[in-house]
Short mmCIF file of C-alpha atoms in Angstrom, two decimals:
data_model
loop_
_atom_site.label_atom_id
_atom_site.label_comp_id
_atom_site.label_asym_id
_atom_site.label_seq_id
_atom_site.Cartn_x
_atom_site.Cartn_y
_atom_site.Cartn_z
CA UNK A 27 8.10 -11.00 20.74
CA UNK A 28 7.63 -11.43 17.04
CA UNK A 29 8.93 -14.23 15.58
CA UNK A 30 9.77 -12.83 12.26
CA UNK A 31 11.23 -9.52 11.38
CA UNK A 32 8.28 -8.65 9.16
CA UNK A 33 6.19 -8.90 11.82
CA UNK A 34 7.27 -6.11 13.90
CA UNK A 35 5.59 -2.88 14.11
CA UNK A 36 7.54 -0.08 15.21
CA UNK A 37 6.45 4.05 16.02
CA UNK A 38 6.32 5.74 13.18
CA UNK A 39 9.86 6.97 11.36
CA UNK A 40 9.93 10.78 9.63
CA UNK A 41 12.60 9.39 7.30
CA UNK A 42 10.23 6.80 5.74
CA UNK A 43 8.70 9.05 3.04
CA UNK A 44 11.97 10.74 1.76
CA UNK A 45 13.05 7.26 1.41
CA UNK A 46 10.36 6.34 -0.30
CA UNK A 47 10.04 9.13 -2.46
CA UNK A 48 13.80 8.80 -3.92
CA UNK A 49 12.62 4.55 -4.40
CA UNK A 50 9.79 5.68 -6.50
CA UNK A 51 11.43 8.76 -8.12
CA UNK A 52 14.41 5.81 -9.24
CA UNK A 53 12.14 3.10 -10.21
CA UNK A 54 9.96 5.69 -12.21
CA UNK A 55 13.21 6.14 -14.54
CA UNK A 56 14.49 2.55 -14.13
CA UNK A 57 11.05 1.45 -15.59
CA UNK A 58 9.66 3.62 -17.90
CA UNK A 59 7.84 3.88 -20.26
CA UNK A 60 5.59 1.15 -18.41
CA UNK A 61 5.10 2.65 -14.64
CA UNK A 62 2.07 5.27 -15.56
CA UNK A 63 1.89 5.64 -11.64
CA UNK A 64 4.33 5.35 -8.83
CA UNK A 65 3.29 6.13 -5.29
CA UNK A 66 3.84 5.17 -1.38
CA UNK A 67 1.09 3.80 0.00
CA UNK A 68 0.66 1.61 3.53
CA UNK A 69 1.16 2.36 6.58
CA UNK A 70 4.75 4.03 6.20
CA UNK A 71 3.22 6.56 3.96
CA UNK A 72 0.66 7.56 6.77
CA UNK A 73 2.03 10.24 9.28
CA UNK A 74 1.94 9.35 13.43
CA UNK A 75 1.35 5.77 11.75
CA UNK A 76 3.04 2.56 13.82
CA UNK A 77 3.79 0.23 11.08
CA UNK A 78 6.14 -2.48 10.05
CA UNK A 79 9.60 -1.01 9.05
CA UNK A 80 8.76 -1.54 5.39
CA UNK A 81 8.06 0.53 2.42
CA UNK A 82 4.82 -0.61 0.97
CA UNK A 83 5.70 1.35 -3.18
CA UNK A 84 2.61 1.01 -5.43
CA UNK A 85 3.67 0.85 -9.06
CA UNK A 86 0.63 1.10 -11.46
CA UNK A 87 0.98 -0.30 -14.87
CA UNK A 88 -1.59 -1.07 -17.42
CA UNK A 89 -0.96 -4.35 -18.01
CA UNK A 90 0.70 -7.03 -15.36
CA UNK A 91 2.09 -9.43 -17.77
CA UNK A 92 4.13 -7.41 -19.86
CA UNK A 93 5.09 -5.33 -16.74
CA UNK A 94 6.37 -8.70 -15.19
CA UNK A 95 8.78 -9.27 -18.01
CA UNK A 96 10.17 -5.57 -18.54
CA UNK A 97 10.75 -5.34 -14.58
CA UNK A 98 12.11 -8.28 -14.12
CA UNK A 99 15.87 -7.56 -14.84
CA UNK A 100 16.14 -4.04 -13.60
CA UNK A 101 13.97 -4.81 -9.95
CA UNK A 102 16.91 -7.61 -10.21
CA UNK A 103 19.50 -5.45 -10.45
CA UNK A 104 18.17 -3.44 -7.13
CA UNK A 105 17.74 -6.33 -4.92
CA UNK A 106 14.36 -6.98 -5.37
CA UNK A 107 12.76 -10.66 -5.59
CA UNK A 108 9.69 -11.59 -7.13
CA UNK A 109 6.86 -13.33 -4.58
CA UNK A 110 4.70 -15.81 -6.23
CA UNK A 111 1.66 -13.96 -4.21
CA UNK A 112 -0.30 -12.37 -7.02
CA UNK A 113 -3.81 -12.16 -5.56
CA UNK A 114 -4.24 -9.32 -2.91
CA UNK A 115 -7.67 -9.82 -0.48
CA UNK A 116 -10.75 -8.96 -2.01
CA UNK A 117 -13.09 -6.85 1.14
CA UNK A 118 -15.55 -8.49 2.58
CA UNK A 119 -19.21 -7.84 0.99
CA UNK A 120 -17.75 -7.50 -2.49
CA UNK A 121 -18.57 -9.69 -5.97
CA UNK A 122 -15.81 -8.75 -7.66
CA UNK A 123 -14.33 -11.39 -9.80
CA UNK A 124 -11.45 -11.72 -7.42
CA UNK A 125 -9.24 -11.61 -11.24
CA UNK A 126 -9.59 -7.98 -10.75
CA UNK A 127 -7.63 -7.74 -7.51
CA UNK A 128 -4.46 -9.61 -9.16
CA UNK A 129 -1.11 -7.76 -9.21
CA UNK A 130 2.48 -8.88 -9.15
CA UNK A 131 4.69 -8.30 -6.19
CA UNK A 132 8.85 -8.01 -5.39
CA UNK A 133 9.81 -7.73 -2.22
CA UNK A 134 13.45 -6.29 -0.99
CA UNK A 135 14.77 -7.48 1.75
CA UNK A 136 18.54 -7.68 3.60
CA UNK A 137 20.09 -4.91 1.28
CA UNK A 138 21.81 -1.78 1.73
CA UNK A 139 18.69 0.42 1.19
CA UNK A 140 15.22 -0.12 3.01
CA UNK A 141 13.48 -3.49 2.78
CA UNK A 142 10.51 -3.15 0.55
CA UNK A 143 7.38 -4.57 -0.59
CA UNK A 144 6.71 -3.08 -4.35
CA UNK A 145 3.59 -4.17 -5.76
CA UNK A 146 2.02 -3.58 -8.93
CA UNK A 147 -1.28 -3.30 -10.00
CA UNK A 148 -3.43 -2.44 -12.86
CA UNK A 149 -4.13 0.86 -13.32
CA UNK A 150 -7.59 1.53 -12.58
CA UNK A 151 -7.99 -1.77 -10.46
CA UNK A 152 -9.92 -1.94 -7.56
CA UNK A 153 -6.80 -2.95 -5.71
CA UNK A 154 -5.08 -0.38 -7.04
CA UNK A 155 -7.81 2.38 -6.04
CA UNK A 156 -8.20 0.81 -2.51
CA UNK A 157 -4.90 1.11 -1.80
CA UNK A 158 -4.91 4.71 -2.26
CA UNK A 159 -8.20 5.57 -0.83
CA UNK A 160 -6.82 3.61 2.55
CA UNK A 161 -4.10 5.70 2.85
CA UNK A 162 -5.61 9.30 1.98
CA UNK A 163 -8.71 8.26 4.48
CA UNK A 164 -6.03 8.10 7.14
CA UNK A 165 -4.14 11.47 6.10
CA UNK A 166 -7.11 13.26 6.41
CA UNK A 167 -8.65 12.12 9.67
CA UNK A 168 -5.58 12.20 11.81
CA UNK A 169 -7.79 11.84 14.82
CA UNK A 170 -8.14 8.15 13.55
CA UNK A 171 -4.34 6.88 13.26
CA UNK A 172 -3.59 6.27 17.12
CA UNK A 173 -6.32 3.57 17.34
CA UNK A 174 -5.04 2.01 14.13
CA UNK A 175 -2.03 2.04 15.25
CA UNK A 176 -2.42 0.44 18.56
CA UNK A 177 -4.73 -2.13 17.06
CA UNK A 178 -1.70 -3.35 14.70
CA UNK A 179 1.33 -2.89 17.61
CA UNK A 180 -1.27 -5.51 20.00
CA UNK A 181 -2.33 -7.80 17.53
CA UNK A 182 1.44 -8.53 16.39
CA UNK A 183 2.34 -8.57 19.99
CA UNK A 184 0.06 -11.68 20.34
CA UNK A 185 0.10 -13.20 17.77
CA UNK A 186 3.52 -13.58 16.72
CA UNK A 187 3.29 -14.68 13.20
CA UNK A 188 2.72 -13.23 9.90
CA UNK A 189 -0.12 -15.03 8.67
CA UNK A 190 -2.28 -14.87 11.63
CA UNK A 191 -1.79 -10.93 12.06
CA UNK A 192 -2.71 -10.70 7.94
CA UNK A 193 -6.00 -12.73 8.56
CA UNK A 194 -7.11 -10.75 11.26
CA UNK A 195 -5.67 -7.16 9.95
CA UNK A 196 -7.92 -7.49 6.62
CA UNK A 197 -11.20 -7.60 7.88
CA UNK A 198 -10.06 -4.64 10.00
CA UNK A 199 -9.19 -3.06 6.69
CA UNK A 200 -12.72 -3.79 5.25
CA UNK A 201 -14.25 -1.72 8.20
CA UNK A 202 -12.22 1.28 7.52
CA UNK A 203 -13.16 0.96 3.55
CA UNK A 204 -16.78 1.14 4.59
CA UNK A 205 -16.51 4.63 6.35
CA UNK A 206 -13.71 5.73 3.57
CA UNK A 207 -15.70 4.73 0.66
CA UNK A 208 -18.29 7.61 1.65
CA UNK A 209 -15.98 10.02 2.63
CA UNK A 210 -14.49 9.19 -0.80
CA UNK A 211 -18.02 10.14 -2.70
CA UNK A 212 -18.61 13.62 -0.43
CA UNK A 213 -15.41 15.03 -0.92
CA UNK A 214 -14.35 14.12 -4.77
CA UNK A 215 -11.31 11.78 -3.86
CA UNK A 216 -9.90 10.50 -6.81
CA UNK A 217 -6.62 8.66 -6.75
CA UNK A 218 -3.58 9.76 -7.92
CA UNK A 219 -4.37 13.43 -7.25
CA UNK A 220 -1.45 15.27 -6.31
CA UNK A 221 -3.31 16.68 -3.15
CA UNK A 222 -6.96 16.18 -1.62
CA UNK A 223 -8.67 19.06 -0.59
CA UNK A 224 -11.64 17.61 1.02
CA UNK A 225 -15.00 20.05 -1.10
CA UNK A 226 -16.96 22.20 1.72
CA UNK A 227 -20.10 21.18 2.81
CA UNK A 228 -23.35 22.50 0.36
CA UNK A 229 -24.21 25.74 2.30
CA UNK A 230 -20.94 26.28 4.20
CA UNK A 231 -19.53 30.04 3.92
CA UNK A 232 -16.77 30.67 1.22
#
C-alpha cells in the first residue's frame, strides 16, 4: 500500500468538479482583482479519470510576486499553506529557460473542505498552457483515459512513495504532450476557452 496519503489514487469521484468549481468560484472573489484565470485542471478535472483524491485549482495571475503577497493572508484564512516548490518540470526535448515554468504553490490539506493543491502560474506561461492543454487532450479522447489511468493506479501501487511515482509520471506526461501538442494546432485549442469544439477536417461535409 501507499505509504503516504498523497500517494493514493482512487476511481474517479463525480463530486470532484462541483467541488472544485465552488473552490475556484470562492477564491475568484477572495482574490480579485489579481486571479485573471481560475480553472480545475489535473486529473480530478478529467472524467472516468483514477487520480489522487486531490483538487489540482490553477489560478493564473500576471505576475507571481505580487500574487504571492496579496494571497498570502486570505489562502491563510482557508487553510491553505504555502510549499516552497516553485519550479514545475520542464518536458523533455524543450530549451525553455526553465524561469518560465516557475509558479507559486499552496497546498490544503487536513481541513473541513477537500485537500488541495492550488498553484499559480503566469498567465500565458508555458506551464500554465500545458496544464490546460493536458487536461482538454484527455476530455476529448475519452478512449485514452483508462490506460492513463491504470498506468498511475500500478505505478503508485509499486512504488509507494511520492517522489518516485512524480519522476516516473513526468516523462509519461511528456509523451502525451507530444501527441496533444498536434492535436492542439489541427483543431484551434486555445486555453481558457469556455468549450473546445474540435474544427472539422478540410473537405468534411457541413
Amino acid at each position: 500500500m501507499p505509504s503516504q496519503p498523497d500517494l493514493l489514487v482512487v476511481p474517479a469521484d463525480p463530486e470532484w468538479p462541483a467541488l472544485a468549481r465552488d473552490l475556484t468560484d470562492d477564491l475568484t472573489r477572495a482574490l480579485a482583482p489579481h486571479v485573471q484565470y481560475a480553472e480545475h485542471m489535473g486529473s480530478t478535472s478529467i472524467p472516468g479519470m483514477a487520480a489522487k483524491p486531490v483538487l489540482d485549482l490553477q489560478l493564473s495571475v500576471p505576475d507571481l510576486d505580487a500574487a504571492a503577497e496579496a494571497f498570502a493572508e486570505p489562502l491563510a484564512a482557508r487553510g491553505f499553506t504555502p510549499s516552497p516548490y516553485r519550479q514545475d518540470h520542464v518536458p523533455a526535448g524543450s530549451d525553455d529557460d526553465p524561469a518560465l515554468w516557475s509558479k507559486r504553490l499552496w497546498l490544503r490539506r487536513d481541513h473541513p473542505g477537500p485537500d488541495v493543491n492550488l498553484h499559480v502560474r503566469r498567465t500565458g506561461s508555458p506551464n500554465e498552457r500545458l496544464a490546460l492543454l493536458f487536461r482538454d487532450w484527455f476530455r476529448a479522447h475519452p478512449e485514452a483515459v483508462p490506460a492513463y489511468a491504470r498506468f498511475k493506479q500500478t505505478l503508485a501501487a509499486t512504488v509507494g512513495e511520492l517522489r518516485p511515482y512524480v519522476e516516473v509520471k513526468d516523462p509519461v506526461v511528456d509523451l502525451v504532450v507530444t501527441v496533444a501538442e498536434p492535436w492542439a494546432a489541427a483543431t484551434g485549442w486555445r486555453p481558457h476557452a469556455p468549450a473546445h469544439h474540435p474544427r472539422p477536417a478540410v473537405g468534411a461535409a457541413g
